[in-house]
Coordinates of N, CA and C in Angstrom, one line a residue:
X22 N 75.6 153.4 76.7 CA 74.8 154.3 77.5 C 73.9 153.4 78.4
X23 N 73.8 153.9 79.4 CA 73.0 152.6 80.7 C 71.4 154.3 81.2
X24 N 70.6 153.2 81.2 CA 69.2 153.9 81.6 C 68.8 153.2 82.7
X25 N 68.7 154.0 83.9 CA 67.7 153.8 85.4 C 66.4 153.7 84.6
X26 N 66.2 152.3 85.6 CA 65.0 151.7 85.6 C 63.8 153.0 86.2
X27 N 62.6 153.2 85.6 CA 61.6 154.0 86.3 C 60.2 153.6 86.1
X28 N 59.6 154.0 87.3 CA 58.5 153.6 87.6 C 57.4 154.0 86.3
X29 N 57.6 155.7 85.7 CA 56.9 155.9 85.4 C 56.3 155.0 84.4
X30 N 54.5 155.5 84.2 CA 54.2 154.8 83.4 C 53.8 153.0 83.3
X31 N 54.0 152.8 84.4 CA 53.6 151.4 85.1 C 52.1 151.3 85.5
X32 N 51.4 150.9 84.3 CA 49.8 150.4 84.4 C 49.4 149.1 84.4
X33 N 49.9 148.4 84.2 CA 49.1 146.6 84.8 C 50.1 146.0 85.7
X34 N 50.3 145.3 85.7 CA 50.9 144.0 86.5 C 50.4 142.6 86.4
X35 N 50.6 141.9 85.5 CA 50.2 140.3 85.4 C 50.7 139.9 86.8
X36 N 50.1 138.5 87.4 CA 50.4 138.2 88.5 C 50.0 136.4 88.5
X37 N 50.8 135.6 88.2 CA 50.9 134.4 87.7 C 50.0 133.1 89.5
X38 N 49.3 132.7 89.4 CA 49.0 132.2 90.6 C 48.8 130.7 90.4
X39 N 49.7 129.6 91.4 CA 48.9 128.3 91.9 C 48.7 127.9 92.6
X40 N 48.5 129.5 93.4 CA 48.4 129.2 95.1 C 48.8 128.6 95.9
X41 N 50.0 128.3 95.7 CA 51.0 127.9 96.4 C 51.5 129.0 97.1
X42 N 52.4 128.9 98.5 CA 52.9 129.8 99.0 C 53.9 130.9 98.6
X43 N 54.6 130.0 97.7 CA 55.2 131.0 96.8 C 54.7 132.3 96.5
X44 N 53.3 131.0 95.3 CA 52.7 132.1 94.5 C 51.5 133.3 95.2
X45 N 51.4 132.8 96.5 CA 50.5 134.3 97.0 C 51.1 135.0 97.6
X46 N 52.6 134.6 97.7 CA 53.8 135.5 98.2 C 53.9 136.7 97.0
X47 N 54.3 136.3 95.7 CA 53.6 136.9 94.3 C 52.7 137.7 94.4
X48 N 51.6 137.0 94.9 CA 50.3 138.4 94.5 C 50.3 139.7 96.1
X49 N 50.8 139.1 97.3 CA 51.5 140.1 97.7 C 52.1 140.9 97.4
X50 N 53.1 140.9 96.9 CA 54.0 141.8 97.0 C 53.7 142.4 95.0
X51 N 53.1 142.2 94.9 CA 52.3 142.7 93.3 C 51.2 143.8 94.0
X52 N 50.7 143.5 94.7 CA 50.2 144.4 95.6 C 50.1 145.6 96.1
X53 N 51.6 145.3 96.6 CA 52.3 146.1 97.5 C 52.8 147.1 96.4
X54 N 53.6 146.6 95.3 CA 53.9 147.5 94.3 C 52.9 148.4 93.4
X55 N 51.7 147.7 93.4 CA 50.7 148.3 92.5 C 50.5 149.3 93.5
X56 N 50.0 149.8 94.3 CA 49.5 150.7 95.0 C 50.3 152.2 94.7
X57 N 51.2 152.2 95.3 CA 51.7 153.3 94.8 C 52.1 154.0 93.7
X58 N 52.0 152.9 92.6 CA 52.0 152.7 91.2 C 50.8 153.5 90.5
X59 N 49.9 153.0 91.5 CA 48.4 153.1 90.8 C 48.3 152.1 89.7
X60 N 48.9 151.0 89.8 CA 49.0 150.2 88.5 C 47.6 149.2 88.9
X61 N 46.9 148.8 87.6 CA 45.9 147.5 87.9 C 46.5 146.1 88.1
X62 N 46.2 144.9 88.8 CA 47.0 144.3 89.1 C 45.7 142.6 88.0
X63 N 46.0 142.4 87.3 CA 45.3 141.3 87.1 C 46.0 140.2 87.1
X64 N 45.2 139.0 87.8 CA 45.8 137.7 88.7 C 45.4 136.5 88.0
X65 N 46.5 136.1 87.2 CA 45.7 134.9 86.6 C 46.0 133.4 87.1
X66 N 45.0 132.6 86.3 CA 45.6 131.2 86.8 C 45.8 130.0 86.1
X67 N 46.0 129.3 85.7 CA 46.1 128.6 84.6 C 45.3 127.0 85.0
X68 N 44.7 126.3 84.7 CA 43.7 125.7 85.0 C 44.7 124.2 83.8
X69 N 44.7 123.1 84.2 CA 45.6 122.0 83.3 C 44.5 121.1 83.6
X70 N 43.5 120.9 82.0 CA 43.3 119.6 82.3 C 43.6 118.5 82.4
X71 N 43.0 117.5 83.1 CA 44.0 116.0 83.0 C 43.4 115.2 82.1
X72 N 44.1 113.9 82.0 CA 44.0 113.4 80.5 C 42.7 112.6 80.8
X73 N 42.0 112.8 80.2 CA 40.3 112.0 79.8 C 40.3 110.4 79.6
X74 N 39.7 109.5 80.4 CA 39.6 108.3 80.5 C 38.2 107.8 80.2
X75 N 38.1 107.1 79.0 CA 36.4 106.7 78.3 C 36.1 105.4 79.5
X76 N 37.1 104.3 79.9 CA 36.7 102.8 80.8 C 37.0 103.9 82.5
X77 N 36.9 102.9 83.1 CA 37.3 102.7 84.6 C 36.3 103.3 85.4
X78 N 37.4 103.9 86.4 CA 36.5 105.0 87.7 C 36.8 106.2 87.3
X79 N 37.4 106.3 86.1 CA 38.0 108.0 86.1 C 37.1 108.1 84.7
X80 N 35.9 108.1 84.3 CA 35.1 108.3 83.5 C 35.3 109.8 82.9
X81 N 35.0 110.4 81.3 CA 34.9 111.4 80.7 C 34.2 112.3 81.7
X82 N 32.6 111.9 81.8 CA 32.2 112.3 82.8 C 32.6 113.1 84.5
X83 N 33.5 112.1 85.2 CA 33.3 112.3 86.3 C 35.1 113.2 85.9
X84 N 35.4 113.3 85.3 CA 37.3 113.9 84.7 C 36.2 115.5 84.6
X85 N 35.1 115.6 83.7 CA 34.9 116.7 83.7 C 34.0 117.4 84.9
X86 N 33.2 116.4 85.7 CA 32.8 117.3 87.0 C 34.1 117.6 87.7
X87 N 34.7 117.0 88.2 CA 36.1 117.5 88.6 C 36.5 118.8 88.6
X88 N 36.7 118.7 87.1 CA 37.2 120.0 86.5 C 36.5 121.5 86.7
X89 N 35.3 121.2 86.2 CA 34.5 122.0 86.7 C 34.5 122.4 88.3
X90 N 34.6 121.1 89.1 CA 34.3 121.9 90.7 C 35.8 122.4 90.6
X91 N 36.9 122.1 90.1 CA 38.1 122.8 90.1 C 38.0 124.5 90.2
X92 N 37.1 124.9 88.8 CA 37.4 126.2 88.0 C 36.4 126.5 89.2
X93 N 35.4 126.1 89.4 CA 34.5 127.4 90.6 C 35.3 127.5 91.9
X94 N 36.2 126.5 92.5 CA 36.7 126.7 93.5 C 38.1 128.2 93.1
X95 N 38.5 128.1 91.7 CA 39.5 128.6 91.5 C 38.9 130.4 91.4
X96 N 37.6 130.1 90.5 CA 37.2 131.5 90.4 C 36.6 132.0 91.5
X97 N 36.0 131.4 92.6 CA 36.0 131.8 94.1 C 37.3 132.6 94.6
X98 N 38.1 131.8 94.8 CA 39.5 132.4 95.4 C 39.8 133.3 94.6
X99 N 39.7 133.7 93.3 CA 40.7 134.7 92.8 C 39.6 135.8 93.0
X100 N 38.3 135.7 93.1 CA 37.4 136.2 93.2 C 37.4 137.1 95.0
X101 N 37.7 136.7 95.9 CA 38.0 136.9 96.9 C 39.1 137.9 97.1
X102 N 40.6 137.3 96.4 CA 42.1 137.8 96.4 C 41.3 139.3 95.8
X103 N 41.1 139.2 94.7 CA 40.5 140.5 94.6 C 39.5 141.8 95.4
X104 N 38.7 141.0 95.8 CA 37.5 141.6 96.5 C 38.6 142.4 97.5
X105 N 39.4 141.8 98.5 CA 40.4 142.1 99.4 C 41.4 143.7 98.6
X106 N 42.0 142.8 97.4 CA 42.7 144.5 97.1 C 42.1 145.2 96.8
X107 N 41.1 144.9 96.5 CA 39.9 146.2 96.0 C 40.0 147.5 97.2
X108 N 39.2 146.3 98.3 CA 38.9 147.0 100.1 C 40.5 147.9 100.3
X109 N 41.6 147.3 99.6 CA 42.8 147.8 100.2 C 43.5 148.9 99.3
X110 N 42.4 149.2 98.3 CA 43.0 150.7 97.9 C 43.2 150.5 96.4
X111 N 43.7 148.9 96.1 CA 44.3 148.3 94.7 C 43.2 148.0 93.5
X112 N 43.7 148.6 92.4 CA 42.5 148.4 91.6 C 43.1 146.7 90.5
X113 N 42.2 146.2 90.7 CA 42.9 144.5 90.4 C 41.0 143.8 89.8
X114 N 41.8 142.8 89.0 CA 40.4 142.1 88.5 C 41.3 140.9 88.1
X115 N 41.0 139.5 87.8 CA 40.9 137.8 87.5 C 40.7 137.0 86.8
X116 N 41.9 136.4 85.8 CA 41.0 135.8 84.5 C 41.4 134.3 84.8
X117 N 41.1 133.0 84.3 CA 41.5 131.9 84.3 C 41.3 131.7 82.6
X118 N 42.7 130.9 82.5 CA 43.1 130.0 81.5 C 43.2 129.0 81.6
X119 N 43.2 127.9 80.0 CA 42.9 126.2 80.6 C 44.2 126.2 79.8
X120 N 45.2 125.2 80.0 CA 46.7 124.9 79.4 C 47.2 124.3 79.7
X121 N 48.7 124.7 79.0 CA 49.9 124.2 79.8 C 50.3 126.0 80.3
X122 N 50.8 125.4 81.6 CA 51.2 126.9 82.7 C 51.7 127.8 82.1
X123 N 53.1 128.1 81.5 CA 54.2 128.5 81.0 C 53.4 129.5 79.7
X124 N 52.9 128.9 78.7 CA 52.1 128.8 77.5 C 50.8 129.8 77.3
X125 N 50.3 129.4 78.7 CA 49.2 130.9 78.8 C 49.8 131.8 79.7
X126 N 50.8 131.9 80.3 CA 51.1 132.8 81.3 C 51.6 134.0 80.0
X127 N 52.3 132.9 79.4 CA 53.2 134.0 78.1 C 51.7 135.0 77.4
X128 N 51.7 134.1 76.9 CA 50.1 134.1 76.0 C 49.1 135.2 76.3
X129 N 48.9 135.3 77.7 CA 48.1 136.4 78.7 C 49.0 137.5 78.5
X130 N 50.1 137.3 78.7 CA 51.3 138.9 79.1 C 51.2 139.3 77.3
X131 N 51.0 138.3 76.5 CA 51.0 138.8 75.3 C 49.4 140.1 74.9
X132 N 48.8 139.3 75.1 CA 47.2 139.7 75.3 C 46.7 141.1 76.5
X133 N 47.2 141.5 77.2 CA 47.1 141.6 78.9 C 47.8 142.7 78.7
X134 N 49.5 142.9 78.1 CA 50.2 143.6 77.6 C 50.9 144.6 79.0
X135 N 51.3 143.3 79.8 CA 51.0 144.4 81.3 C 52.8 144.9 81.5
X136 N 52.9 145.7 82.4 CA 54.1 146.3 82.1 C 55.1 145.6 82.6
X137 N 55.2 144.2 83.6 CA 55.6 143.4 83.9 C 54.8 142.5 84.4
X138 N 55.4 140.8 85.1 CA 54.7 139.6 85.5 C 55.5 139.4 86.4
X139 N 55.1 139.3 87.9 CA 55.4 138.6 89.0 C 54.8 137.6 89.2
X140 N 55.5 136.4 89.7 CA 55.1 134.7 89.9 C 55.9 134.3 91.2
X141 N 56.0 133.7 91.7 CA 56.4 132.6 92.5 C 57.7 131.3 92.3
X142 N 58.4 131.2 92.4 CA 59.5 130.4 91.8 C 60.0 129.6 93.3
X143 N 60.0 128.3 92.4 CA 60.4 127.5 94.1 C 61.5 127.0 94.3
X144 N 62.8 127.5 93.3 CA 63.9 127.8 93.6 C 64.1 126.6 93.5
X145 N 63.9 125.5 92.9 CA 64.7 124.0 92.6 C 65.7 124.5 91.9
X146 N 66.8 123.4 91.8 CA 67.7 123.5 90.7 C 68.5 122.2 90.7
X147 N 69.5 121.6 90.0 CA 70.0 121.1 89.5 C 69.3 119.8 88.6
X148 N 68.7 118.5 89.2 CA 68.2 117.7 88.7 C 66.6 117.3 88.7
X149 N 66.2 118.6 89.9 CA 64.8 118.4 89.8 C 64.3 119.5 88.8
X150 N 65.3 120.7 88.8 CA 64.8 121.7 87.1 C 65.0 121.0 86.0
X151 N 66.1 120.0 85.7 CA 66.2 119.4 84.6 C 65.2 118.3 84.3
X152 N 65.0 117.6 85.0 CA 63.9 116.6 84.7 C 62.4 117.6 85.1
X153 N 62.0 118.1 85.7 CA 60.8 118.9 85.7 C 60.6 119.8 84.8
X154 N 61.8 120.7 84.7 CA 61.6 122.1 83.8 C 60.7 123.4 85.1
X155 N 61.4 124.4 84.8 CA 60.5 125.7 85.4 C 59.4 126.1 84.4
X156 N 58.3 126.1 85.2 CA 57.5 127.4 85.0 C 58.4 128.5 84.8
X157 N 58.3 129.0 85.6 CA 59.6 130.6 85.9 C 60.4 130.8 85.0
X158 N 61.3 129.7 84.5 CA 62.2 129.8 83.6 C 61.8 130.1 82.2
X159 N 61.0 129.3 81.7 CA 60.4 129.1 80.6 C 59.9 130.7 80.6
X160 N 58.9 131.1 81.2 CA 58.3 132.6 81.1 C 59.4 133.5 80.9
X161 N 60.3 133.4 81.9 CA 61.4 134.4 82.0 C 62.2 134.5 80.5
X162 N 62.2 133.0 79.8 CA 62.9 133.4 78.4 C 62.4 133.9 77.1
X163 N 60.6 133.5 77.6 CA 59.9 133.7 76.7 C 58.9 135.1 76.7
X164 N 58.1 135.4 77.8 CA 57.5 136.6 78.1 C 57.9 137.8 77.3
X165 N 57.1 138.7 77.1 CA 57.4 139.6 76.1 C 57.7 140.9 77.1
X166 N 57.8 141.0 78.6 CA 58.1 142.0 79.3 C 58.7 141.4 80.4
X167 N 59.4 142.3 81.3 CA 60.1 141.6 82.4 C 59.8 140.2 83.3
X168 N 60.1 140.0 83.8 CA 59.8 138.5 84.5 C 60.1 139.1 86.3
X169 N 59.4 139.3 87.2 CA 59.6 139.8 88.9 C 59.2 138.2 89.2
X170 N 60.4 137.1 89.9 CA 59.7 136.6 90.7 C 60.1 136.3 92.0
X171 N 59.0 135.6 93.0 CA 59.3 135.7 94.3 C 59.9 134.3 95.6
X172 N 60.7 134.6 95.7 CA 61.0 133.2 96.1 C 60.4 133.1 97.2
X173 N 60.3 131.3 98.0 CA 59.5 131.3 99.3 C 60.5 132.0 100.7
X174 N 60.1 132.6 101.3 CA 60.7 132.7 102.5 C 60.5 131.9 103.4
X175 N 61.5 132.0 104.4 CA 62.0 130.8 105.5 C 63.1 130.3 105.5

C-alpha cells in the first residue's frame, strides 16, 4: 500500500546554514514553504572550531578571539535572516552549534524534532565526495526525519 505525502501537521522546519549560496538558497525556499504551512522555521548553524596552537602567530588566545568575533558575526546574520521572516509573515527563531557540521545538524533535528531539514548541497560528486565526504549525504543517511535539499542554480 503506497501513502501521498501531506502537508498536514507540518510544524518546524530545521534549516541547515553556511551561508553559502546554496545554503541561503535553503533558507529561502524553507521560507517559502513555511508560510503557508504555518510551520516555525528554525535556522541553524554549526560553528567548527579550529585546532588550538599554544607557540607561533596563531596563539590559544588570538584562535579564540577569532572565534569569538566568528560567533557574533554569525549570531548577527542569523539574527537578521530572521528579523526579515518575521517582517514577512514567517514565524522563525536561530540557534548556533559548535562541531563537526553533519553531527550537530543530526543532533539538532534530533533535539529540535522538526518535521523535516532543508540544506544546501553543492552537488560535487565522484572524487571530490569521496575524498571530502558530504555534509548532505551524511545527514541524509543519518537524520531522523526527511532530508529537502537545495541545489545552486545557474
Amino acid at each position: 500500500m503506497t501513502t501521498e505525502p501531506t502537508t498536514d501537521g507540518f510544524t518546524r522546519i530545521l534549516v541547515a546554514t553556511d551561508f553559502s549560496p546554496t545554503s541561503e538558497g535553503a533558507w529561502l525556499a524553507a521560507r517559502r514553504l513555511a508560510k503557508p504551512l504555518g510551520a516555525e522555521v528554525v535556522v541553524l548553524h554549526v560553528l567548527v572550531e579550529a585546532p588550538l596552537f599554544s607557540e607561533g602567530p596563531f596563539t590559544m588566545k588570538h584562535a579564540r578571539n577569532v572565534f569569538e568575533a566568528a560567533r557574533a558575526w554569525v549570531e548577527k546574520t542569523l539574527g537578521e535572516w530572521v528579523a526579515t521572516a518575521t517582517t514577512a509573515g514567517v514565524r522563525a527563531r536561530w540557534t548556533v552549534r559548535t562541531g563537526v557540521p553533519y553531527k550537530e545538524i543530526v543532533a539538532a533535528a534530533e533535539s529540535e524534532r522538526p518535521d523535516f531539514i532543508v540544506m544546501g548541497t553543492q552537488g560535487r560528486g565522484g572524487l571530490d565526495r569521496a575524498l571530502l565526504g558530504s555534509v548532505a549525504e551524511k545527514v541524509i543517511r543519518l537524520a531522523p526525519c526527511p532530508v529537502l535539499t537545495v541545489r545552486e542554480t545557474g
